[in-house]
Each structure stands twice: as structure tokens, then as C-alpha cells.
Coordinates of C-alpha atoms in Angstrom, one line a residue:
M18 CA 125.0 107.9 108.3
K19 CA 125.0 109.8 111.5
G20 CA 121.7 111.1 112.8
D21 CA 119.4 108.9 110.7
T22 CA 117.6 107.6 113.8
G23 CA 116.5 109.4 117.0
L24 CA 113.5 109.1 119.3
S25 CA 112.4 105.6 120.0
A26 CA 115.5 104.3 118.2
G27 CA 115.4 101.0 120.2
T28 CA 111.8 100.1 119.1
Q29 CA 110.7 98.0 116.1
A30 CA 107.7 99.1 114.1
P31 CA 104.5 97.0 114.6
P32 CA 103.9 94.3 112.0
G33 CA 103.2 95.8 108.6
T34 CA 104.8 97.2 105.4
Y35 CA 106.3 100.7 105.2
I36 CA 107.8 102.9 102.5
T37 CA 109.9 105.9 103.7
N38 CA 111.4 108.8 101.8
L39 CA 114.1 110.4 103.8
S40 CA 116.2 113.5 102.9
Y41 CA 119.5 114.1 104.7
F42 CA 121.5 117.3 104.5
Y43 CA 125.0 117.7 106.1
G44 CA 126.8 121.0 106.0
S45 CA 130.3 122.0 107.3
N46 CA 132.9 124.7 106.7
K47 CA 135.5 123.4 109.2
I48 CA 137.7 120.4 110.0
K49 CA 138.6 119.7 113.6
L50 CA 142.2 118.5 113.9
P51 CA 143.3 115.8 116.5
S52 CA 144.5 118.7 118.8
G53 CA 141.1 120.3 118.7
N54 CA 142.2 123.2 116.5
T55 CA 140.1 124.2 113.6
A56 CA 141.0 124.3 109.9
T57 CA 138.6 126.1 107.6
I58 CA 137.3 124.5 104.4
G59 CA 137.6 126.9 101.5
G60 CA 135.0 128.0 99.1
D61 CA 131.4 127.4 100.1
G62 CA 132.3 124.6 102.4
L63 CA 131.1 121.1 102.3
N64 CA 127.4 120.4 101.5
L65 CA 126.3 116.7 101.3
F66 CA 122.7 115.8 100.3
T67 CA 121.3 112.3 100.4
N68 CA 117.8 111.1 99.5
L69 CA 116.8 107.5 100.5
T70 CA 113.9 105.3 99.6
V71 CA 113.4 102.7 102.4
I72 CA 111.2 99.7 102.1
S73 CA 110.7 97.7 105.3
R74 CA 108.5 94.9 106.4
V75 CA 107.8 93.6 110.0
T76 CA 106.1 90.3 110.1
K77 CA 104.0 88.6 112.8
K78 CA 106.4 85.6 112.7
K79 CA 108.3 85.0 115.9
F80 CA 112.0 84.1 116.3
L81 CA 113.4 83.9 119.9
G82 CA 110.2 85.5 121.0
A83 CA 110.7 88.5 118.7
N84 CA 109.0 89.8 115.6
Y85 CA 111.0 89.3 112.5
G86 CA 111.6 92.1 110.0
V87 CA 113.6 93.1 106.9
M88 CA 114.7 96.4 105.3
L89 CA 116.2 97.7 102.1
A90 CA 117.5 101.3 101.7
I91 CA 118.2 102.8 98.2
P92 CA 120.2 106.0 98.6
A93 CA 121.0 108.7 96.1
L94 CA 123.4 111.5 96.9
N95 CA 125.4 114.4 95.4
T96 CA 128.8 113.1 96.5
Q97 CA 130.4 110.7 98.9
L98 CA 132.8 112.2 101.4
E99 CA 136.2 110.5 102.0
L100 CA 138.5 112.1 104.6
P101 CA 141.1 113.5 104.3
R102 CA 140.1 114.2 100.7
L103 CA 137.7 117.1 100.7
N104 CA 137.9 118.3 97.1
T105 CA 134.3 117.5 96.2
N106 CA 133.4 120.5 94.1
D107 CA 132.9 118.4 90.9
S108 CA 130.1 116.4 92.5
S109 CA 127.2 114.9 90.5
F110 CA 124.1 113.2 91.8
G111 CA 123.8 109.4 91.6
L112 CA 122.9 106.2 93.3
S113 CA 125.0 105.2 96.2
D114 CA 125.7 101.9 98.0
L115 CA 122.7 99.7 98.9
Y116 CA 121.9 99.1 102.5
V117 CA 120.3 95.7 103.1
M118 CA 119.0 94.4 106.5
P119 CA 118.0 90.7 106.1
L120 CA 117.5 90.3 109.9
Q121 CA 115.8 92.5 112.4
L122 CA 114.3 91.3 115.7
G123 CA 112.0 93.3 117.9
W124 CA 110.7 92.6 121.4
R125 CA 108.0 94.5 123.3
K126 CA 107.9 94.3 127.1
K127 CA 105.9 96.2 129.7
K128 CA 108.6 98.8 130.6
A129 CA 110.9 98.6 127.5
D130 CA 111.3 97.6 123.9
Y131 CA 114.4 95.9 122.5
I132 CA 115.8 95.6 119.0
A133 CA 118.6 93.7 117.3
S134 CA 119.7 93.5 113.7
F135 CA 122.3 92.5 111.1
A136 CA 122.8 94.4 107.9
F137 CA 125.3 94.9 105.1
V138 CA 126.2 97.6 102.6
A139 CA 126.9 96.5 99.0
P140 CA 129.3 98.7 96.9
T141 CA 126.8 99.5 94.2
G142 CA 127.5 103.2 94.0
R143 CA 130.0 104.9 91.6
F144 CA 133.5 104.5 92.9
N145 CA 136.9 105.2 91.2
P146 CA 139.9 105.6 93.5
G147 CA 140.9 109.3 93.6
A148 CA 137.8 110.5 91.8
D149 CA 135.9 113.6 93.0
N150 CA 132.4 112.5 92.0
N151 CA 132.2 109.2 93.8
T152 CA 128.7 108.3 95.1
G153 CA 129.8 105.1 96.8
L154 CA 132.6 104.1 99.1
G155 CA 133.8 101.0 97.1
M156 CA 133.7 98.5 99.9
W157 CA 131.6 95.9 101.5
S158 CA 130.5 96.8 105.1
Y159 CA 128.8 94.7 107.8
E160 CA 126.8 96.1 110.7
I161 CA 125.6 94.5 114.0
A162 CA 123.2 96.7 116.0
G163 CA 121.2 96.5 119.2
G164 CA 119.2 98.9 121.3
T165 CA 116.3 99.6 123.7
T166 CA 113.6 102.2 124.4
F167 CA 112.7 102.5 128.0
Y168 CA 109.4 103.9 129.3
P169 CA 109.7 105.2 132.8
D170 CA 105.9 106.0 133.3
K171 CA 102.9 103.6 133.2
K172 CA 101.3 105.3 130.2
R173 CA 104.6 104.9 128.2
S174 CA 104.4 108.5 127.2
W175 CA 108.0 109.2 128.1
N176 CA 110.6 107.4 126.0
I177 CA 114.4 107.1 126.5
S178 CA 116.2 105.3 123.8
T179 CA 119.7 104.3 122.6
L180 CA 120.8 102.2 119.6
A181 CA 124.3 101.0 119.2
A182 CA 125.7 100.0 115.8
Y183 CA 129.1 98.4 115.1
E184 CA 130.4 98.6 111.5
M185 CA 133.2 96.4 110.0
H186 CA 134.6 97.0 106.5
Q187 CA 136.5 95.1 103.8
K188 CA 139.2 96.7 101.7
K189 CA 138.2 99.3 99.1
Q190 CA 138.0 98.1 95.5
G191 CA 141.0 98.9 93.4
I192 CA 143.0 100.4 96.2
D193 CA 144.9 99.2 99.3
I194 CA 142.9 100.9 102.0
K195 CA 140.9 99.3 104.7
V196 CA 138.6 101.5 106.8
G197 CA 138.7 100.9 110.5
D198 CA 135.7 99.7 112.6
I199 CA 133.2 102.3 113.6
L200 CA 130.9 102.4 116.6
T201 CA 127.8 104.7 116.5
L202 CA 125.3 105.5 119.3
E203 CA 122.0 107.2 118.5
G204 CA 118.9 107.9 120.4
G205 CA 117.1 110.5 122.5
V206 CA 114.6 111.4 125.2
G207 CA 111.0 112.2 124.2
K208 CA 107.4 112.8 125.3
T209 CA 104.4 111.8 123.4
F210 CA 101.3 114.0 122.9
L211 CA 97.9 113.8 121.0
K212 CA 97.3 110.3 122.3
G213 CA 100.7 109.2 121.0
G214 CA 100.3 110.8 117.6
A215 CA 103.2 113.2 118.3
N216 CA 106.6 112.6 119.8
V217 CA 108.8 115.6 120.7
G218 CA 112.2 115.6 122.4
A219 CA 116.0 115.9 122.2
V220 CA 118.1 113.5 120.1
Y221 CA 121.8 112.8 119.8
Y222 CA 124.5 110.8 118.1
A223 CA 128.0 109.9 119.0
Q224 CA 130.5 108.1 116.7
W225 CA 134.0 106.8 117.2
K226 CA 136.5 105.1 114.9
V227 CA 137.4 102.0 117.0
T228 CA 140.3 100.8 114.9
A229 CA 142.6 102.9 112.7
D230 CA 142.5 102.8 108.9
S231 CA 145.2 100.7 107.3
G232 CA 146.8 100.1 103.9
S233 CA 149.7 101.1 101.7
D234 CA 147.5 103.6 99.7
L235 CA 146.6 105.8 102.7
S236 CA 147.4 109.5 102.1
P237 CA 151.2 110.2 102.5
L238 CA 150.2 113.4 104.4
L239 CA 148.7 111.2 107.2
T240 CA 152.0 109.3 107.6
R241 CA 154.1 112.4 107.3
F242 CA 152.4 114.2 110.1
G243 CA 152.0 111.1 112.3
L244 CA 148.2 110.9 111.8
S245 CA 147.9 107.4 110.2
N246 CA 146.8 105.9 113.5
I247 CA 144.5 108.7 114.6
K248 CA 140.9 107.7 115.1
N249 CA 138.1 110.3 114.4
R250 CA 135.1 111.0 116.5
A251 CA 131.9 113.1 116.3
F252 CA 129.1 114.2 118.6
A253 CA 125.8 116.0 118.0
I254 CA 122.6 117.0 119.8
G255 CA 119.3 118.7 118.7
P256 CA 115.5 118.6 118.6
E257 CA 113.2 116.2 116.9
L258 CA 109.4 116.1 116.1
S259 CA 107.4 113.1 114.8
L260 CA 103.8 113.6 113.8
I261 CA 101.3 111.0 112.6
V262 CA 98.9 112.2 109.9
P263 CA 95.9 109.8 109.8
K264 CA 94.4 111.2 106.7
L265 CA 97.6 110.6 104.8
E266 CA 98.1 107.2 106.4
G267 CA 101.7 108.2 107.3
Q268 CA 104.1 110.0 109.6
F269 CA 106.3 113.1 109.2
N270 CA 109.6 113.2 111.0
V271 CA 112.2 116.0 111.3
R272 CA 115.3 116.5 113.4
A273 CA 118.2 118.9 113.4
L274 CA 121.6 118.2 115.0
K275 CA 124.5 120.4 115.8
E276 CA 127.9 118.8 116.1
F277 CA 130.5 119.5 118.8
G278 CA 133.7 118.0 120.2
N279 CA 134.7 116.4 116.9
R280 CA 138.3 115.3 116.2
T281 CA 140.0 114.4 112.9
A282 CA 136.6 115.1 111.2
T283 CA 134.5 117.8 109.7
Q284 CA 132.2 119.6 112.2
G285 CA 128.9 121.0 111.2
Y286 CA 125.2 120.3 111.3
A287 CA 122.7 117.7 110.0
V288 CA 119.0 118.1 109.1
V289 CA 116.9 115.0 108.5
A290 CA 113.3 115.0 107.2
S291 CA 111.2 112.0 106.2
F292 CA 107.7 110.8 105.5
T293 CA 106.6 107.2 105.9
F294 CA 103.6 105.8 104.2
F295 CA 101.8 103.0 106.1
V296 CA 101.2 100.6 103.2
D297 CA 98.7 98.5 105.3
R298 CA 96.6 101.6 105.9
P299 CA 95.9 101.0 109.6
F300 CA 93.7 104.1 110.1
K301 CA 91.4 103.0 107.3
E302 CA 91.0 99.7 109.3
L303 CA 90.5 101.6 112.6
N304 CA 87.6 103.6 111.1
R305 CA 85.8 100.4 110.5
K306 CA 86.1 99.5 114.2
K307 CA 85.9 101.3 117.5
P308 CA 88.8 103.8 117.7
E309 CA 91.6 102.9 120.0
P310 CA 94.4 105.2 121.4
V311 CA 97.4 105.5 119.2
Q312 CA 100.6 104.5 121.0
P313 CA 104.0 106.2 120.7
T314 CA 105.5 106.4 117.2
T315 CA 108.7 104.8 116.4
Q316 CA 111.5 104.9 113.9
P317 CA 113.1 101.4 113.8
S318 CA 116.6 101.3 112.4
S319 CA 119.9 99.6 112.4
G320 CA 122.0 102.7 112.8
S321 CA 121.5 103.6 109.2
T322 CA 118.0 104.1 107.8
T323 CA 114.5 103.5 108.8
S324 CA 110.8 103.6 108.6
L325 CA 108.1 104.8 111.0
S326 CA 104.7 103.5 112.1
V327 CA 101.7 103.7 114.3
D328 CA 101.1 101.2 117.0
N329 CA 97.5 100.3 117.7
R330 CA 98.0 97.9 120.6

């Protein structure tokens, strides 16, 4: 899911348990062809909505000098988009494919943070080949990700981050189609305020299909027009704001991204809004002690979903 991470994408949350509710909206009324020309989508265009519940845990246990973490994302959405099929008018809301991250490692250094993870997507969503109301993609997927957040100043108030995620897919269930590998880069440049309680900046994503789709059940139109080996791409940029709310023991996050330069893909915009609850209630603990400065917020992820936290180092 493009644009689900942004500022401080290469940083793992401090040890603790987090529950995030994330809403994702993607809208488009155009398809960008391989030549760069535009084809307009009829009707009201394409409107995809996803709501995710994310449960994540970062432990104090060390492995290779890094903190060990896990994550589970449970998504529900109105429909699942499969190109080049865009007839999604008969959509209905339902649970989608589960995202499971059994391994996440995070390192914190003086000038930079680092993160690495392995995750998989299980085909638990509704999927019938050729159906218009699918909420899943009908395939197992595997993801390897790594990233960093660099702090150019001594106070670590400026943050520059990038997270790279590489997806590999098995064949779809009940149909001879294998989706090609996908590379996604996400991150941004931000500046913290309010003693680290707010992070504001510009975020981006870039995604490329690295290998072409394959299989005997690919759309005949792709073969007829010589597009079966075409690899899609997408780019986007926009603003982000993250704000910690101590009284709620949580953090709000919102970002909006406008796509450009896409090929063999829809081109539109994405809006992502989330609230993360700090289950361990760190501010309640801080009130019992002498207050300490709050460090920059973070949204750890794998290239898919995430949770936020406060760092009381």
C-alpha cells in the first residue's frame, strides 16, 4: 500500500505495545498509459478506502544489537484494485489480506536509526477470479524491507528518512497469473517542534514493478497490444503532520500525497490519517517522575502498515 509510511520511516518505535487505527483513501479518474498519454476512467472514477487495525510490539530483547519487534495488520476495504480490470462499481466492504511481520529489528545510533524487517501477506480476503467485489488479491506475498532515518543536527530535530521494501508473490489462487516483484521506496524530510511532540515535513513514495506479470490467464488485451511485459510505476509527494497528544496517550498522523509521472497505472492522490494509542501509557509514567524532553516521533513500518510512539530517551 503506497504512502502508508512517511516521516522517520527508517526508525523503529521505542520498546512498548501500540494499537493503531489507520484510514487510507485513494482516488483517481485517470489511467496513465506506457506512452505517458492519459485515459479517463468513466463514471465517478476510482475510489478506494481502507481501514486498518495494527497491533505492534517492540521488545527490549536484543538480536544482532537491535531491538526485536513484531506487527500484525488487519485491513478492511471497499474493494481491491486489480489492473487492468477497473470495473469495481459493485464493491462491498470486507476484510482483506492479513499483513504479518514476525521479524522487525531496530538500531539507534548517534546520527541515525536503522530498521530491517521480514513480513508476509496471507490471502485471507475475499477473492474469486474475475469478480468485481474482491477484497483480497488471492496470493501469498513476501516482503523484505530496510531503511534509515538520518539526523543531520546534534539535537536530532531534523530527520531525513527512506525505507525500501521488496515484494515477491506466488501465483494467484484458482487462476494462472503471477504478479511480478515490486520495489517501493517511502520516506521524507521533517523538522520536529514542541520538544519533539510534533513532526512536520514533506513525504514521498516511489514504486516500480521490477519483473513483469506472467501466466496464461493474463488479459488478452495486454498481449494484443504488446503490453504483457510492461512494468508499471508510480510517484507521489506531499505534506505530513504528526502530533503527540499526552492526555490521550497517543499520536495523530496525517499525510496527503499527489501522484505524478505514473505509467501503466492509475494516477491520483492518497490521504492517510491515523491515531496510535500507547498501550504502555508512557505519559502517565512520566508524570510520576521528573519530566524529560520528548524525542522525535516515529512511524515504524515495513513498507506496509505501522504504529507510532513517543521516545523518552
